[in-house]
Each structure stands twice: as C-alpha cells, then as structure tokens.
mmCIF file of C-alpha atoms in Angstrom:
data_model
loop_
_atom_site.group_PDB
_atom_site.id
_atom_site.type_symbol
_atom_site.label_atom_id
_atom_site.label_comp_id
_atom_site.label_asym_id
_atom_site.label_seq_id
_atom_site.Cartn_x
_atom_site.Cartn_y
_atom_site.Cartn_z
ATOM 1 C CA UNK J 9 -7.863 -21.819 23.486
ATOM 2 C CA UNK J 10 -9.354 -18.360 23.558
ATOM 3 C CA UNK J 11 -6.850 -16.638 22.011
ATOM 4 C CA UNK J 12 -6.637 -12.805 22.324
ATOM 5 C CA UNK J 13 -9.510 -11.434 24.637
ATOM 6 C CA UNK J 14 -10.201 -7.695 24.879
ATOM 7 C CA UNK J 15 -12.061 -5.871 27.455
ATOM 8 C CA UNK J 16 -14.405 -3.954 27.406
ATOM 9 C CA UNK J 17 -16.265 -4.311 23.787
ATOM 10 C CA UNK J 18 -17.796 -0.930 23.761
ATOM 11 C CA UNK J 19 -16.562 2.026 26.206
ATOM 12 C CA UNK J 20 -18.190 6.172 26.120
ATOM 13 C CA UNK J 21 -15.945 8.169 28.101
ATOM 14 C CA UNK J 22 -15.564 12.022 29.007
ATOM 15 C CA UNK J 23 -13.032 14.065 28.262
ATOM 16 C CA UNK J 24 -10.261 14.019 30.818
ATOM 17 C CA UNK J 25 -11.564 10.411 32.119
ATOM 18 C CA UNK J 26 -8.746 7.509 32.081
ATOM 19 C CA UNK J 27 -9.507 3.914 31.551
ATOM 20 C CA UNK J 28 -7.825 0.937 31.047
ATOM 21 C CA UNK J 29 -8.076 -1.570 27.812
ATOM 22 C CA UNK J 30 -7.630 -5.357 29.178
ATOM 23 C CA UNK J 31 -5.760 -7.451 26.377
ATOM 24 C CA UNK J 32 -4.964 -10.710 27.311
ATOM 25 C CA UNK J 33 -3.715 -14.133 25.377
ATOM 26 C CA UNK J 34 -3.663 -17.701 26.252
ATOM 27 C CA UNK J 35 -1.251 -18.347 22.994
ATOM 28 C CA UNK J 36 2.014 -18.175 24.943
ATOM 29 C CA UNK J 37 3.191 -15.474 22.915
ATOM 30 C CA UNK J 38 5.953 -13.344 23.300
ATOM 31 C CA UNK J 39 5.175 -10.419 21.255
ATOM 32 C CA UNK J 40 2.409 -8.061 21.801
ATOM 33 C CA UNK J 41 0.472 -5.075 19.819
ATOM 34 C CA UNK J 42 -1.799 -2.208 20.462
ATOM 35 C CA UNK J 43 -3.246 -0.749 17.731
ATOM 36 C CA UNK J 44 -5.855 1.811 17.294
ATOM 37 C CA UNK J 45 -8.276 1.834 14.011
ATOM 38 C CA UNK J 46 -10.050 5.075 13.162
ATOM 39 C CA UNK J 47 -13.800 5.039 10.479
ATOM 40 C CA UNK J 48 -12.466 3.467 7.479
ATOM 41 C CA UNK J 49 -8.460 3.948 7.453
ATOM 42 C CA UNK J 50 -5.609 1.618 8.197
ATOM 43 C CA UNK J 51 -4.778 0.280 11.684
ATOM 44 C CA UNK J 52 -1.978 2.769 13.484
ATOM 45 C CA UNK J 53 0.427 0.739 15.619
ATOM 46 C CA UNK J 54 0.695 2.675 19.428
ATOM 47 C CA UNK J 55 3.417 0.736 21.455
ATOM 48 C CA UNK J 56 4.381 -3.386 21.365
ATOM 49 C CA UNK J 57 6.283 -5.743 23.348
ATOM 50 C CA UNK J 58 8.455 -8.127 22.487
ATOM 51 C CA UNK J 59 8.773 -9.871 25.794
ATOM 52 C CA UNK J 60 7.501 -9.246 30.030
ATOM 53 C CA UNK J 61 9.108 -6.286 30.636
ATOM 54 C CA UNK J 62 10.051 -4.864 27.325
ATOM 55 C CA UNK J 63 7.614 -2.299 25.931
ATOM 56 C CA UNK J 64 8.427 0.103 22.869
ATOM 57 C CA UNK J 65 6.549 3.270 21.453
ATOM 58 C CA UNK J 66 4.956 2.398 17.846
ATOM 59 C CA UNK J 67 3.720 5.436 15.222
ATOM 60 C CA UNK J 68 1.045 6.582 17.687
ATOM 61 C CA UNK J 69 1.845 6.640 21.692
ATOM 62 C CA UNK J 70 1.362 10.238 22.597
ATOM 63 C CA UNK J 71 -1.454 10.168 25.005
ATOM 64 C CA UNK J 72 -1.021 6.402 25.960
ATOM 65 C CA UNK J 73 0.687 4.319 28.100
ATOM 66 C CA UNK J 74 1.539 0.382 28.530
ATOM 67 C CA UNK J 75 2.870 -2.036 30.937
ATOM 68 C CA UNK J 76 3.746 -5.789 30.439
ATOM 69 C CA UNK J 77 4.570 -7.758 33.329
ATOM 70 C CA UNK J 78 3.300 -11.071 32.310
ATOM 71 C CA UNK J 79 3.323 -12.662 28.825
ATOM 72 C CA UNK J 80 -0.393 -13.172 29.287
ATOM 73 C CA UNK J 81 -0.980 -9.590 29.596
ATOM 74 C CA UNK J 82 -0.559 -6.451 27.913
ATOM 75 C CA UNK J 83 -3.232 -3.488 29.143
ATOM 76 C CA UNK J 84 -3.334 -0.008 27.325
ATOM 77 C CA UNK J 85 -4.152 2.908 29.811
ATOM 78 C CA UNK J 86 -5.636 5.977 28.485
ATOM 79 C CA UNK J 87 -4.765 9.440 30.725
ATOM 80 C CA UNK J 88 -7.233 12.391 30.177
ATOM 81 C CA UNK J 89 -8.769 11.021 27.321
ATOM 82 C CA UNK J 90 -9.663 13.315 24.017
ATOM 83 C CA UNK J 91 -11.988 12.630 21.173
ATOM 84 C CA UNK J 92 -9.112 12.672 18.820
ATOM 85 C CA UNK J 93 -8.694 8.891 21.036
ATOM 86 C CA UNK J 94 -12.159 7.931 19.868
ATOM 87 C CA UNK J 95 -11.210 4.567 17.601
ATOM 88 C CA UNK J 96 -11.318 1.245 17.949
ATOM 89 C CA UNK J 97 -8.647 -0.392 20.183
ATOM 90 C CA UNK J 98 -6.788 -4.004 18.634
ATOM 91 C CA UNK J 99 -4.415 -5.993 20.485
ATOM 92 C CA UNK J 100 -2.684 -8.455 18.756
ATOM 93 C CA UNK J 101 0.008 -11.472 19.315
ATOM 94 C CA UNK J 102 2.360 -13.484 17.715
ATOM 95 C CA UNK J 103 4.907 -15.975 18.071
ATOM 96 C CA UNK J 104 8.490 -14.314 17.742
ATOM 97 C CA UNK J 105 7.681 -11.605 14.060
ATOM 98 C CA UNK J 106 5.378 -13.321 12.490
ATOM 99 C CA UNK J 107 1.482 -13.379 12.381
ATOM 100 C CA UNK J 108 -0.425 -11.668 14.126
ATOM 101 C CA UNK J 109 -3.336 -12.950 15.856
ATOM 102 C CA UNK J 110 -5.783 -9.833 16.639
ATOM 103 C CA UNK J 111 -9.001 -9.944 19.625
ATOM 104 C CA UNK J 112 -11.850 -8.523 18.570
ATOM 105 C CA UNK J 113 -11.300 -4.957 19.728
ATOM 106 C CA UNK J 114 -12.550 -2.435 21.784
ATOM 107 C CA UNK J 115 -14.669 0.063 20.239
ATOM 108 C CA UNK J 116 -14.045 3.390 22.290
ATOM 109 C CA UNK J 117 -16.272 6.812 22.265
ATOM 110 C CA UNK J 118 -14.789 10.070 23.961
ATOM 111 C CA UNK J 119 -17.713 13.015 24.000
ATOM 112 C CA UNK Y 3 8.295 7.854 8.578
ATOM 113 C CA UNK Y 4 7.384 4.732 6.559
ATOM 114 C CA UNK Y 5 4.275 5.163 4.606
ATOM 115 C CA UNK Y 6 2.153 2.514 2.878
ATOM 116 C CA UNK Y 7 -0.683 2.995 0.188
ATOM 117 C CA UNK Y 8 -2.631 1.129 -1.188
ATOM 118 C CA UNK Y 9 -5.216 1.804 -4.737
ATOM 119 C CA UNK Y 10 -7.614 1.319 -5.499
ATOM 120 C CA UNK Y 11 -9.713 2.420 -1.905
ATOM 121 C CA UNK Y 12 -12.552 0.515 -3.432
ATOM 122 C CA UNK Y 13 -13.878 -1.834 -5.423
ATOM 123 C CA UNK Y 14 -16.709 -3.139 -6.232
ATOM 124 C CA UNK Y 15 -17.544 -5.888 -8.982
ATOM 125 C CA UNK Y 16 -19.927 -9.000 -9.534
ATOM 126 C CA UNK Y 17 -19.498 -12.446 -8.691
ATOM 127 C CA UNK Y 18 -17.042 -14.471 -10.851
ATOM 128 C CA UNK Y 19 -14.699 -11.656 -11.623
ATOM 129 C CA UNK Y 20 -11.667 -10.943 -10.732
ATOM 130 C CA UNK Y 21 -10.375 -8.067 -8.361
ATOM 131 C CA UNK Y 22 -6.516 -7.318 -7.326
ATOM 132 C CA UNK Y 23 -5.331 -4.629 -4.764
ATOM 133 C CA UNK Y 24 -2.087 -3.055 -5.094
ATOM 134 C CA UNK Y 25 -0.074 -2.242 -2.038
ATOM 135 C CA UNK Y 26 3.223 0.589 -3.065
ATOM 136 C CA UNK Y 27 5.635 1.196 0.175
ATOM 137 C CA UNK Y 28 8.011 4.719 0.614
ATOM 138 C CA UNK Y 29 10.499 2.526 1.661
ATOM 139 C CA UNK Y 30 12.096 -1.010 1.090
ATOM 140 C CA UNK Y 31 10.761 -3.397 3.237
ATOM 141 C CA UNK Y 32 12.337 -6.919 4.733
ATOM 142 C CA UNK Y 33 8.785 -8.506 4.209
ATOM 143 C CA UNK Y 34 4.979 -8.144 4.036
ATOM 144 C CA UNK Y 35 2.317 -9.326 5.143
ATOM 145 C CA UNK Y 36 -1.848 -8.984 4.246
ATOM 146 C CA UNK Y 37 -4.717 -9.253 6.328
ATOM 147 C CA UNK Y 38 -8.418 -9.463 5.648
ATOM 148 C CA UNK Y 39 -10.597 -7.659 7.496
ATOM 149 C CA UNK Y 40 -14.586 -8.709 7.004
ATOM 150 C CA UNK Y 41 -17.307 -5.939 8.294
ATOM 151 C CA UNK Y 42 -17.066 -4.958 11.911
ATOM 152 C CA UNK Y 43 -14.651 -7.832 12.368
ATOM 153 C CA UNK Y 44 -10.847 -8.565 13.041
ATOM 154 C CA UNK Y 45 -7.799 -8.493 11.078
ATOM 155 C CA UNK Y 46 -6.789 -11.912 10.036
ATOM 156 C CA UNK Y 47 -3.398 -12.895 8.675
ATOM 157 C CA UNK Y 48 -3.350 -14.149 5.136
ATOM 158 C CA UNK Y 49 -0.125 -14.624 4.438
ATOM 159 C CA UNK Y 50 3.763 -13.304 4.945
ATOM 160 C CA UNK Y 51 6.224 -12.497 1.664
ATOM 161 C CA UNK Y 52 10.313 -12.457 2.456
ATOM 162 C CA UNK Y 53 11.995 -12.928 -0.995
ATOM 163 C CA UNK Y 54 11.825 -9.961 -4.165
ATOM 164 C CA UNK Y 55 10.257 -11.598 -6.701
ATOM 165 C CA UNK Y 56 8.558 -13.905 -4.292
ATOM 166 C CA UNK Y 57 4.537 -15.166 -5.708
ATOM 167 C CA UNK Y 58 3.337 -17.186 -3.103
ATOM 168 C CA UNK Y 59 -0.926 -18.509 -4.161
ATOM 169 C CA UNK Y 60 -3.732 -19.756 -2.122
ATOM 170 C CA UNK Y 61 -6.757 -20.924 -3.771
ATOM 171 C CA UNK Y 62 -7.706 -18.392 -6.088
ATOM 172 C CA UNK Y 63 -5.703 -16.016 -3.985
ATOM 173 C CA UNK Y 64 -2.224 -14.972 -5.679
ATOM 174 C CA UNK Y 65 0.005 -12.940 -3.257
ATOM 175 C CA UNK Y 66 3.705 -11.570 -5.177
ATOM 176 C CA UNK Y 67 6.450 -9.187 -3.697
ATOM 177 C CA UNK Y 68 8.124 -6.368 -6.285
ATOM 178 C CA UNK Y 69 11.162 -7.245 -7.376
ATOM 179 C CA UNK Y 70 12.287 -4.164 -5.462
ATOM 180 C CA UNK Y 71 10.916 -5.296 -2.364
ATOM 181 C CA UNK Y 72 9.124 -1.980 -2.148
ATOM 182 C CA UNK Y 73 5.233 -3.128 -3.848
ATOM 183 C CA UNK Y 74 3.129 -5.809 -3.261
ATOM 184 C CA UNK Y 75 -0.107 -7.082 -5.068
ATOM 185 C CA UNK Y 76 -3.066 -9.331 -3.796
ATOM 186 C CA UNK Y 77 -5.030 -11.210 -7.160
ATOM 187 C CA UNK Y 78 -8.140 -12.641 -6.605
ATOM 188 C CA UNK Y 79 -9.597 -15.165 -9.804
ATOM 189 C CA UNK Y 80 -13.026 -15.559 -9.843
ATOM 190 C CA UNK Y 81 -14.887 -13.728 -6.437
ATOM 191 C CA UNK Y 82 -17.155 -14.692 -4.326
ATOM 192 C CA UNK Y 83 -19.641 -13.385 -1.873
ATOM 193 C CA UNK Y 84 -17.276 -14.838 0.848
ATOM 194 C CA UNK Y 85 -14.400 -12.602 -0.143
ATOM 195 C CA UNK Y 86 -16.524 -9.541 0.833
ATOM 196 C CA UNK Y 87 -14.198 -7.092 3.007
ATOM 197 C CA UNK Y 88 -10.974 -5.044 3.779
ATOM 198 C CA UNK Y 89 -7.539 -6.281 2.514
ATOM 199 C CA UNK Y 90 -4.570 -4.675 4.102
ATOM 200 C CA UNK Y 91 -1.387 -5.048 3.111
ATOM 201 C CA UNK Y 92 1.452 -4.547 6.454
ATOM 202 C CA UNK Y 93 5.285 -3.865 5.680
ATOM 203 C CA UNK Y 94 7.977 -3.844 7.839
ATOM 204 C CA UNK Y 95 11.851 -2.116 7.134
ATOM 205 C CA UNK Y 96 13.491 -3.439 10.504
ATOM 206 C CA UNK Y 97 13.984 -6.643 10.064
ATOM 207 C CA UNK Y 98 12.039 -7.892 12.575
ATOM 208 C CA UNK Y 99 8.698 -7.333 11.593
ATOM 209 C CA UNK Y 100 7.352 -6.300 15.088
ATOM 210 C CA UNK Y 101 6.650 -2.984 13.680
ATOM 211 C CA UNK Y 102 4.628 -3.500 11.058
ATOM 212 C CA UNK Y 103 2.863 -0.180 8.893
ATOM 213 C CA UNK Y 104 -0.170 -0.822 7.552
ATOM 214 C CA UNK Y 105 -1.669 0.003 4.485
ATOM 215 C CA UNK Y 106 -4.480 2.373 3.737
ATOM 216 C CA UNK Y 107 -6.655 -1.033 2.529
ATOM 217 C CA UNK Y 108 -8.680 -1.681 -0.251
ATOM 218 C CA UNK Y 109 -12.500 -2.616 0.231
ATOM 219 C CA UNK Y 110 -13.849 -4.870 -1.635
ATOM 220 C CA UNK Y 111 -17.711 -5.357 -2.897
ATOM 221 C CA UNK Y 112 -18.633 -8.625 -4.018
ATOM 222 C CA UNK Y 113 -22.701 -8.968 -5.477
ATOM 223 C CA UNK Y 114 -24.518 -11.484 -7.142
#
C-alpha cells in the first residue's frame, strides 16, 4: 500500500495562474480531506468528502474547489492563485471518522 | 467558530525531562485526537479520546480528556530525542470527527 500520495511535491505559481493538486489513496477510505498549513501554524480544513460525489466546505474554502468522482481521488483546484495561498497543502483520508492518514504534502509558493 | 488553543507554543527540554502540552477548546468537544509532526514531515495520528475524563497511555505518553470535554493534555515522561516534533490536538464538536479543528501546536525540542 502506498497510502496517501500527493503530486506535485513543490510548485511555484505566478499570481493569477491556476493549478490542480492531486491526491490519491489506495486504502479504500471513504473520507478524504484537504488542509493547508501556514509556517509555524496548525492545519486548517479547506474541504472534505465523506464519499464519492459528496463534498463539503471546511474552515477556509474560499479560492479553492474540489471534486470527488472516485473513492481514490480527491483533487484540489486553485483558481486565480494569490500570494495568500502560499502554504503547504496536505491531503488526508480516513476510514469513517477516525484516524486520519496524511500524504507527504505539496509546498506551494505564489509570487 | 470553534477555536482550539495549545500551550506552550514551544518547549525546549533536556533529554530525560518530562513534557506536557495543554489543549483548550472554546466549545465542548465530541472527541479529540492527537497528532505528531516531525520537522519537514506530515502529521501522524497518535490517539483519539472520546469519553469525559478518559486517560490513555502509550508507553511514555499519557493522554487525558477533561471532565467537561473542553480540554485535553499530553504528557511525555522522560523525553528522548526521538520525541522532537510538533504535537497537535484536533477537536470535533459535530460528533462525526470528520470536521476537525486543529490546535495551534506545541513544538518540542529535546537536547542531550
């Protein structure tokens, strides 16, 4: 099992560009999550999904979009990137609402 | 919205000393989870507490959930250099544990 994988590991975007952060899990988990972590801070929930076709907003959803067409994949879309979106993005998954397994993260810089 | 604060923000101890981090929520929690994040790494799940007054132990780590379910603590006995990292509590007040609010974290540094 690879667990939770994220691509890319690093990315630099110019202001106004768009990109998709990929997240895949091979544990057949129903629940998936996207968090952002700013330097020296805790994690903030962006979006989450309790199953294919179902998504819901977290604490900081503005500027992001998600989709969940399969159990395995939960991509995060950034439209019109802004410097405030510079952060480390973590994807996570869980079997029901319990222990969350995190991916290695994507470090994004918007300049 | 729900806020979860942790103190201290940072602690530096000598190896062998004890360490405690405290987690306080602005709302009553259904459950609380603890995670550890090594420098440059991703959060790794340690434990979940769900009952008022619950105490759980994992080797040198002791976790407590307050009677009012608004606070929690993590105590490490006789720290080792492998304990270095940031410890986060994460609480949920929806009863589903699917919408966790992470605390601000306590960064632990351990030196010989």
